[in-house]
């Protein structure tokens, strides 16, 4: 039987043979394996190079894709942070894509534009608020003075009451002459009781009907006392 012997770079095949006369011998065939080993090393080197190149290409593509996808979000986040820190509504986020993130950037910038307009309007109103308040105060003082002039020159007892029946600051001079000078905020019915005993209870009953508004206003007003008789006649 042939005998196979592997000696590193050589493969030996020994086989006994015999000629026609019966003389025995040995046939040795030598195969070199150097080419196979060289090809194997070359194949492994090529495979390693291809694998390394594939990994590096995948990493590069991943980095590019990540940068492309995250840049719009990063720019939008940076713009929002600047607005939050400085309250500067003139800041605008850069639009770098035409996808949903681009539409979101447009909406964000539009919102900032509206806020900028509102902020400028508020600044304008604040700048002119003191002037407006002064004008309204002068107008109110003028009207109050005109009303005071009228009230001081009529011979009837006019008085202003609030919802609870308390005396306000506006009344005619004749009222003080007829019923005495009340303290501001004092109860009307209690003050009138001093000059016309018994009037207060009747007035409180009719005034509560006016405030509760269970009946028409004309009816409740007609139920209020229409005459006051003071103790001094």
One Martini backbone bead per residue (centre of mass of N, CA, C, O) as a GRO file, in nm:
protein
  233
    1UNK     BB    1   0.099   0.032   0.019
    2UNK     BB    2   0.083   0.348   0.026
    3UNK     BB    3   0.288   0.621   0.157
    4UNK     BB    4   0.225   0.903   0.348
    5UNK     BB    5   0.434   1.208   0.355
    6UNK     BB    6   0.466   1.500   0.558
    7UNK     BB    7   0.708   1.774   0.468
    8UNK     BB    8   0.579   2.051   0.487
    9UNK     BB    9   0.653   2.141   0.156
   10UNK     BB   10   0.606   1.823   0.131
   11UNK     BB   11   0.475   1.543  -0.063
   12UNK     BB   12   0.490   1.199  -0.003
   13UNK     BB   13   0.500   0.898  -0.231
   14UNK     BB   14   0.509   0.558  -0.139
   15UNK     BB   15   0.565   0.269  -0.370
   16UNK     BB   16   0.563  -0.050  -0.435
   17UNK     BB   17   0.749  -0.246  -0.681
   18UNK     BB   18   0.746  -0.472  -0.982
   19UNK     BB   19   0.873  -0.658  -1.211
   20UNK     BB   20   0.875  -0.925  -1.433
   21UNK     BB   21   1.111  -1.068  -1.256
   22UNK     BB   22   1.050  -0.979  -0.944
   23UNK     BB   23   1.167  -0.709  -0.886
   24UNK     BB   24   1.203  -0.499  -0.629
   25UNK     BB   25   1.064  -0.168  -0.533
   26UNK     BB   26   1.057   0.203  -0.521
   27UNK     BB   27   0.808   0.461  -0.538
   28UNK     BB   28   0.870   0.816  -0.558
   29UNK     BB   29   0.656   1.092  -0.489
   30UNK     BB   30   0.688   1.449  -0.530
   31UNK     BB   31   0.510   1.716  -0.361
   32UNK     BB   32   0.459   2.052  -0.372
   33UNK     BB   33   0.324   2.307  -0.117
   34UNK     BB   34   0.405   2.606  -0.165
   35UNK     BB   35   0.177   2.718  -0.346
   36UNK     BB   36  -0.059   2.665  -0.154
   37UNK     BB   37   0.043   2.840   0.081
   38UNK     BB   38   0.062   3.102  -0.075
   39UNK     BB   39  -0.235   3.115  -0.155
   40UNK     BB   40  -0.347   3.111   0.129
   41UNK     BB   41  -0.213   3.371   0.228
   42UNK     BB   42  -0.333   3.552   0.011
   43UNK     BB   43  -0.629   3.503   0.078
   44UNK     BB   44  -0.616   3.603   0.372
   45UNK     BB   45  -0.522   3.891   0.306
   46UNK     BB   46  -0.760   3.969   0.128
   47UNK     BB   47  -0.985   3.914   0.334
   48UNK     BB   48  -0.882   4.117   0.548
   49UNK     BB   49  -0.888   4.367   0.367
   50UNK     BB   50  -1.189   4.354   0.301
   51UNK     BB   51  -1.294   4.364   0.592
   52UNK     BB   52  -1.162   4.631   0.673
   53UNK     BB   53  -1.286   4.803   0.449
   54UNK     BB   54  -1.582   4.750   0.525
   55UNK     BB   55  -1.572   4.865   0.810
   56UNK     BB   56  -1.475   5.152   0.736
   57UNK     BB   57  -1.708   5.218   0.543
   58UNK     BB   58  -1.935   5.182   0.748
   59UNK     BB   59  -1.835   5.401   0.944
   60UNK     BB   60  -1.839   5.637   0.744
   61UNK     BB   61  -2.138   5.618   0.664
   62UNK     BB   62  -2.247   5.646   0.952
   63UNK     BB   63  -2.130   5.927   1.008
   64UNK     BB   64  -2.268   6.073   0.774
   65UNK     BB   65  -2.560   6.000   0.847
   66UNK     BB   66  -2.557   6.117   1.130
   67UNK     BB   67  -2.490   6.407   1.049
   68UNK     BB   68  -2.736   6.448   0.859
   69UNK     BB   69  -2.960   6.387   1.083
   70UNK     BB   70  -2.850   6.569   1.340
   71UNK     BB   71  -2.805   6.863   1.247
   72UNK     BB   72  -3.091   6.986   1.250
   73UNK     BB   73  -3.138   6.928   1.553
   74UNK     BB   74  -2.895   7.085   1.659
   75UNK     BB   75  -2.970   7.363   1.544
   76UNK     BB   76  -3.246   7.383   1.681
   77UNK     BB   77  -3.142   7.357   1.972
   78UNK     BB   78  -2.954   7.604   1.968
   79UNK     BB   79  -3.171   7.816   1.910
   80UNK     BB   80  -3.349   7.759   2.158
   81UNK     BB   81  -3.125   7.824   2.366
   82UNK     BB   82  -3.081   8.121   2.286
   83UNK     BB   83  -3.366   8.215   2.346
   84UNK     BB   84  -3.377   8.129   2.645
   85UNK     BB   85  -3.122   8.302   2.741
   86UNK     BB   86  -3.193   8.597   2.574
   87UNK     BB   87  -3.477   8.664   2.450
   88UNK     BB   88  -3.420   8.639   2.128
   89UNK     BB   89  -3.649   8.659   1.851
   90UNK     BB   90  -3.427   8.692   1.604
   91UNK     BB   91  -3.370   8.413   1.600
   92UNK     BB   92  -3.245   8.155   1.366
   93UNK     BB   93  -3.285   7.858   1.211
   94UNK     BB   94  -3.120   7.641   1.015
   95UNK     BB   95  -3.189   7.522   0.690
   96UNK     BB   96  -3.083   7.174   0.571
   97UNK     BB   97  -3.371   7.058   0.483
   98UNK     BB   98  -3.669   6.895   0.300
   99UNK     BB   99  -3.804   6.774   0.536
  100UNK     BB  100  -3.951   6.752   0.837
  101UNK     BB  101  -3.723   6.921   0.968
  102UNK     BB  102  -3.760   7.163   0.782
  103UNK     BB  103  -4.054   7.222   0.864
  104UNK     BB  104  -3.991   7.262   1.165
  105UNK     BB  105  -3.803   7.504   1.124
  106UNK     BB  106  -4.013   7.691   0.994
  107UNK     BB  107  -4.210   7.691   1.236
  108UNK     BB  108  -4.009   7.805   1.441
  109UNK     BB  109  -3.951   8.072   1.290
  110UNK     BB  110  -4.245   8.171   1.282
  111UNK     BB  111  -4.282   8.187   1.587
  112UNK     BB  112  -4.056   8.397   1.632
  113UNK     BB  113  -4.186   8.620   1.462
  114UNK     BB  114  -4.439   8.655   1.636
  115UNK     BB  115  -4.289   8.714   1.903
  116UNK     BB  116  -4.146   8.968   1.800
  117UNK     BB  117  -4.398   9.136   1.749
  118UNK     BB  118  -4.512   9.120   2.036
  119UNK     BB  119  -4.265   9.241   2.179
  120UNK     BB  120  -4.273   9.517   2.036
  121UNK     BB  121  -4.555   9.594   2.127
  122UNK     BB  122  -4.499   9.585   2.432
  123UNK     BB  123  -4.273   9.793   2.430
  124UNK     BB  124  -4.449  10.022   2.322
  125UNK     BB  125  -4.660  10.020   2.548
  126UNK     BB  126  -4.464  10.068   2.784
  127UNK     BB  127  -4.354  10.343   2.677
  128UNK     BB  128  -4.675  10.462   2.671
  129UNK     BB  129  -4.811  10.417   2.951
  130UNK     BB  130  -4.757  10.676   3.113
  131UNK     BB  131  -4.900  10.863   2.917
  132UNK     BB  132  -5.177  10.724   2.928
  133UNK     BB  133  -5.223  10.749   3.233
  134UNK     BB  134  -5.207  11.057   3.242
  135UNK     BB  135  -5.443  11.110   3.052
  136UNK     BB  136  -5.658  10.953   3.213
  137UNK     BB  137  -5.625  11.115   3.476
  138UNK     BB  138  -5.699  11.391   3.364
  139UNK     BB  139  -5.979  11.307   3.265
  140UNK     BB  140  -6.088  11.215   3.540
  141UNK     BB  141  -6.044  11.484   3.687
  142UNK     BB  142  -6.227  11.646   3.505
  143UNK     BB  143  -6.488  11.487   3.556
  144UNK     BB  144  -6.487  11.515   3.861
  145UNK     BB  145  -6.498  11.822   3.863
  146UNK     BB  146  -6.765  11.848   3.711
  147UNK     BB  147  -6.933  11.682   3.915
  148UNK     BB  148  -6.865  11.854   4.164
  149UNK     BB  149  -6.994  12.113   4.054
  150UNK     BB  150  -7.279  12.002   4.033
  151UNK     BB  151  -7.317  11.894   4.328
  152UNK     BB  152  -7.255  12.187   4.462
  153UNK     BB  153  -7.524  12.321   4.278
  154UNK     BB  154  -7.745  12.155   4.422
  155UNK     BB  155  -8.070  12.097   4.608
  156UNK     BB  156  -7.990  11.787   4.614
  157UNK     BB  157  -7.951  11.449   4.749
  158UNK     BB  158  -7.677  11.316   4.627
  159UNK     BB  159  -7.577  10.960   4.598
  160UNK     BB  160  -7.331  10.702   4.604
  161UNK     BB  161  -7.362  10.348   4.559
  162UNK     BB  162  -7.301  10.037   4.619
  163UNK     BB  163  -7.400   9.711   4.621
  164UNK     BB  164  -7.400   9.722   4.958
  165UNK     BB  165  -7.475  10.033   5.043
  166UNK     BB  166  -7.231  10.213   5.020
  167UNK     BB  167  -7.070  10.509   5.050
  168UNK     BB  168  -6.932  10.717   4.841
  169UNK     BB  169  -6.747  10.998   4.714
  170UNK     BB  170  -7.020  11.082   4.566
  171UNK     BB  171  -7.178  11.394   4.652
  172UNK     BB  172  -7.377  11.625   4.764
  173UNK     BB  173  -7.400  11.900   4.963
  174UNK     BB  174  -7.700  11.857   5.046
  175UNK     BB  175  -7.667  11.588   5.189
  176UNK     BB  176  -7.502  11.696   5.427
  177UNK     BB  177  -7.717  11.904   5.513
  178UNK     BB  178  -7.950  11.696   5.569
  179UNK     BB  179  -7.762  11.419   5.699
  180UNK     BB  180  -7.480  11.462   5.705
  181UNK     BB  181  -7.145  11.365   5.734
  182UNK     BB  182  -7.003  11.099   5.595
  183UNK     BB  183  -6.820  10.824   5.582
  184UNK     BB  184  -6.635  10.653   5.381
  185UNK     BB  185  -6.821  10.343   5.350
  186UNK     BB  186  -7.071  10.380   5.478
  187UNK     BB  187  -7.383  10.304   5.567
  188UNK     BB  188  -7.670  10.429   5.448
  189UNK     BB  189  -7.890  10.329   5.647
  190UNK     BB  190  -7.738  10.409   5.908
  191UNK     BB  191  -7.708  10.711   5.845
  192UNK     BB  192  -8.019  10.771   5.808
  193UNK     BB  193  -8.105  10.685   6.100
  194UNK     BB  194  -8.000  10.944   6.238
  195UNK     BB  195  -8.226  11.132   6.083
  196UNK     BB  196  -8.426  10.861   6.020
  197UNK     BB  197  -8.586  10.670   6.201
  198UNK     BB  198  -8.650  10.348   6.030
  199UNK     BB  199  -8.533  10.368   5.736
  200UNK     BB  200  -8.317  10.145   5.714
  201UNK     BB  201  -8.493   9.887   5.709
  202UNK     BB  202  -8.653   9.956   5.453
  203UNK     BB  203  -8.410   9.989   5.264
  204UNK     BB  204  -8.276   9.713   5.295
  205UNK     BB  205  -8.511   9.549   5.180
  206UNK     BB  206  -8.523   9.688   4.898
  207UNK     BB  207  -8.217   9.654   4.818
  208UNK     BB  208  -8.210   9.343   4.815
  209UNK     BB  209  -8.411   9.318   4.577
  210UNK     BB  210  -8.232   9.459   4.371
  211UNK     BB  211  -7.982   9.266   4.388
  212UNK     BB  212  -8.129   8.984   4.342
  213UNK     BB  213  -8.332   9.000   4.090
  214UNK     BB  214  -8.624   8.854   4.092
  215UNK     BB  215  -8.726   9.119   3.990
  216UNK     BB  216  -8.787   9.372   3.827
  217UNK     BB  217  -8.636   9.672   3.846
  218UNK     BB  218  -8.884   9.856   3.850
  219UNK     BB  219  -9.015   9.723   4.095
  220UNK     BB  220  -8.787   9.749   4.312
  221UNK     BB  221  -8.761  10.059   4.294
  222UNK     BB  222  -9.063  10.120   4.378
  223UNK     BB  223  -9.014   9.983   4.676
  224UNK     BB  224  -8.872  10.207   4.758
  225UNK     BB  225  -8.839  10.468   4.944
  226UNK     BB  226  -8.985  10.809   4.872
  227UNK     BB  227  -8.955  10.905   5.183
  228UNK     BB  228  -8.806  11.150   5.414
  229UNK     BB  229  -8.815  11.186   5.770
  230UNK     BB  230  -8.690  11.404   5.975
  231UNK     BB  231  -8.633  11.524   6.301
  232UNK     BB  232  -8.609  11.837   6.182
  233UNK     BB  233  -8.828  11.842   5.926
   0.00000   0.00000   0.00000
